[in-house]
Amino acid sequence: YRDRFRGRHREPTFCALHSGRPAYQTHEHILFRCDHYTRQYRYSSIEDLLTSLDPFYDIQRFLEDNPSAMTFDDLP
């Protein structure tokens, strides 16, 4: 979104919390790859998560364990 629609505002698009290679801060990055957050599930993609028995429970636990995830508090 930021690259495409807000490029002239020069807003950062890469995750500043991740200690690995630079990565876009996307929902998928936050849920599965960013090492800043803790996870109690072993899914590696949105598809894997959504085909699990109770994906909403897993997402809820992730958000409870990481209250600043998906908020403006963790913007790059």
Coordinates of N, CA and C in Angstrom, one line a residue:
Y1 N 0.8 -1.2 0.0 CA 0.0 0.0 0.0 C 0.9 1.3 0.0
R2 N 1.8 1.3 0.9 CA 2.7 2.5 1.0 C 3.5 2.7 -0.2
D3 N 4.0 1.7 -0.8 CA 4.8 1.8 -2.0 C 4.0 2.4 -3.2
R4 N 2.8 1.8 -3.3 CA 1.9 2.1 -4.4 C 1.2 3.5 -4.3
F5 N 0.6 3.7 -3.1 CA -0.2 4.9 -3.0 C 0.4 6.0 -2.1
R6 N 1.4 5.8 -1.4 CA 1.9 6.8 -0.5 C 3.4 7.0 -0.7
G7 N 3.9 6.7 -1.9 CA 5.3 6.8 -2.2 C 5.9 8.2 -2.1
R8 N 5.1 9.1 -2.5 CA 5.6 10.5 -2.4 C 5.8 11.0 -1.0
H9 N 5.1 10.4 0.0 CA 5.3 10.8 1.4 C 6.5 10.2 2.0
R10 N 7.2 9.3 1.3 CA 8.4 8.7 1.8 C 8.2 8.0 3.1
E11 N 7.1 7.3 3.3 CA 6.9 6.5 4.5 C 7.6 5.2 4.3
P12 N 8.2 4.7 5.4 CA 9.0 3.4 5.3 C 8.1 2.3 5.1
T13 N 8.6 1.3 4.3 CA 7.7 0.1 4.0 C 8.3 -1.2 4.5
F14 N 9.6 -1.1 5.0 CA 10.2 -2.3 5.5 C 10.1 -2.4 7.0
C15 N 10.0 -3.6 7.5 CA 9.8 -3.9 8.9 C 11.1 -3.6 9.6
A16 N 11.0 -2.6 10.6 CA 12.2 -2.2 11.3 C 12.4 -3.1 12.6
L17 N 11.5 -4.0 12.9 CA 11.6 -4.8 14.0 C 12.3 -6.2 13.8
H18 N 12.3 -6.6 12.5 CA 12.8 -7.8 12.1 C 14.4 -7.8 12.1
S19 N 15.0 -8.8 12.6 CA 16.5 -8.7 12.7 C 17.1 -9.4 11.4
G20 N 16.4 -10.0 10.6 CA 16.9 -10.7 9.4 C 17.0 -9.8 8.2
R21 N 16.9 -10.4 7.0 CA 17.0 -9.6 5.8 C 15.8 -8.6 5.8
P22 N 16.0 -7.5 5.1 CA 14.9 -6.5 5.0 C 13.7 -7.2 4.4
A23 N 12.5 -6.9 4.9 CA 11.3 -7.5 4.5 C 10.2 -6.4 4.6
Y24 N 9.3 -6.5 3.6 CA 8.1 -5.6 3.6 C 7.3 -5.9 4.9
Q25 N 6.7 -4.9 5.5 CA 5.9 -5.2 6.7 C 4.5 -5.5 6.2
T26 N 4.2 -6.8 6.0 CA 2.9 -7.2 5.5 C 2.2 -8.0 6.6
H27 N 0.9 -8.3 6.4 CA 0.2 -9.2 7.4 C 0.9 -10.6 7.4
E28 N 1.3 -11.1 6.3 CA 1.9 -12.4 6.2 C 3.3 -12.4 6.9
H29 N 4.0 -11.3 6.7 CA 5.3 -11.2 7.4 C 5.1 -11.2 8.9
I30 N 4.2 -10.4 9.4 CA 3.9 -10.3 10.8 C 3.5 -11.6 11.4
L31 N 2.5 -12.3 10.8 CA 2.0 -13.5 11.3 C 3.0 -14.7 11.2
F32 N 3.9 -14.7 10.3 CA 4.7 -16.0 10.1 C 6.2 -15.8 10.1
R33 N 6.7 -14.6 9.8 CA 8.1 -14.5 9.6 C 8.9 -13.6 10.5
C34 N 8.3 -12.5 11.0 CA 9.0 -11.5 11.8 C 9.4 -12.1 13.1
D35 N 10.7 -12.1 13.4 CA 11.2 -12.7 14.6 C 11.0 -11.8 15.9
H36 N 10.4 -10.7 15.7 CA 10.1 -9.8 16.8 C 8.9 -10.4 17.6
Y37 N 8.0 -11.1 17.0 CA 6.8 -11.6 17.6 C 6.9 -13.1 18.0
T38 N 6.2 -13.5 19.0 CA 6.2 -14.9 19.5 C 5.0 -15.6 18.9
R39 N 5.1 -16.8 18.6 CA 4.1 -17.6 18.0 C 4.0 -19.0 18.7
Q40 N 2.8 -19.4 18.9 CA 2.6 -20.7 19.5 C 2.0 -21.7 18.4
Y41 N 2.1 -21.4 17.2 CA 1.7 -22.2 16.1 C 2.8 -22.4 15.1
R42 N 2.7 -23.4 14.3 CA 3.8 -23.7 13.4 C 3.4 -23.5 11.9
Y43 N 2.4 -22.7 11.6 CA 2.0 -22.5 10.2 C 3.0 -21.6 9.5
S44 N 3.2 -21.8 8.2 CA 4.1 -21.1 7.5 C 3.5 -20.2 6.4
S45 N 2.2 -20.2 6.3 CA 1.5 -19.4 5.3 C 0.0 -19.2 5.7
I46 N -0.6 -18.2 5.1 CA -2.0 -18.0 5.3 C -2.8 -19.2 5.0
E47 N -2.5 -19.9 3.9 CA -3.3 -21.0 3.5 C -3.2 -22.1 4.5
D48 N -2.0 -22.4 5.1 CA -1.9 -23.4 6.2 C -2.7 -23.0 7.4
L49 N -2.7 -21.7 7.7 CA -3.4 -21.3 8.9 C -4.9 -21.4 8.7
L50 N -5.4 -21.0 7.5 CA -6.9 -21.0 7.3 C -7.4 -22.5 7.1
T51 N -6.6 -23.4 6.8 CA -7.1 -24.8 6.7 C -6.9 -25.6 8.0
S52 N -6.4 -24.9 9.1 CA -6.3 -25.6 10.4 C -7.7 -25.7 11.0
L53 N -7.8 -26.5 12.1 CA -9.1 -26.8 12.7 C -9.7 -25.5 13.2
D54 N -9.0 -24.6 13.8 CA -9.6 -23.4 14.3 C -8.7 -22.2 14.1
P55 N -8.6 -21.6 12.9 CA -7.7 -20.5 12.6 C -7.9 -19.3 13.5
F56 N -9.2 -19.0 13.8 CA -9.5 -17.8 14.6 C -8.9 -17.9 16.0
Y57 N -8.9 -19.1 16.6 CA -8.3 -19.2 17.9 C -6.8 -18.9 17.8
D58 N -6.2 -19.5 16.8 CA -4.7 -19.3 16.6 C -4.4 -17.8 16.4
I59 N -5.2 -17.1 15.6 CA -5.0 -15.7 15.4 C -5.2 -14.9 16.7
Q60 N -6.3 -15.3 17.4 CA -6.6 -14.6 18.7 C -5.4 -14.8 19.7
R61 N -4.9 -16.0 19.8 CA -3.8 -16.2 20.7 C -2.5 -15.4 20.2
F62 N -2.3 -15.3 18.9 CA -1.2 -14.5 18.5 C -1.3 -13.1 18.9
L63 N -2.5 -12.5 18.7 CA -2.8 -11.1 19.0 C -2.7 -10.9 20.5
E64 N -3.2 -11.9 21.3 CA -3.1 -11.7 22.8 C -1.6 -11.8 23.2
D65 N -0.8 -12.6 22.6 CA 0.6 -12.7 23.0 C 1.4 -11.5 22.5
N66 N 0.9 -10.9 21.4 CA 1.6 -9.8 20.8 C 0.7 -8.6 20.6
P67 N 0.3 -7.9 21.7 CA -0.7 -6.9 21.6 C -0.4 -5.7 20.7
S68 N 0.8 -5.5 20.4 CA 1.1 -4.4 19.5 C 1.2 -4.8 18.0
A69 N 1.1 -6.1 17.7 CA 1.1 -6.5 16.3 C -0.2 -6.0 15.6
M70 N 0.0 -5.6 14.4 CA -1.1 -5.1 13.5 C -1.7 -3.8 14.1
T71 N -0.9 -3.1 14.8 CA -1.3 -1.8 15.3 C -0.4 -0.7 14.8
F72 N -0.7 0.5 15.0 CA 0.1 1.7 14.6 C 1.3 1.8 15.5
D73 N 1.3 1.1 16.7 CA 2.4 1.2 17.6 C 3.7 0.6 17.0
D74 N 3.5 -0.4 16.1 CA 4.7 -1.1 15.5 C 4.9 -0.7 14.1
L75 N 4.5 0.5 13.7 CA 4.8 0.9 12.3 C 6.3 1.1 12.2
P76 N 6.8 0.8 10.9 CA 8.2 1.0 10.7 C 8.7 2.4 10.8

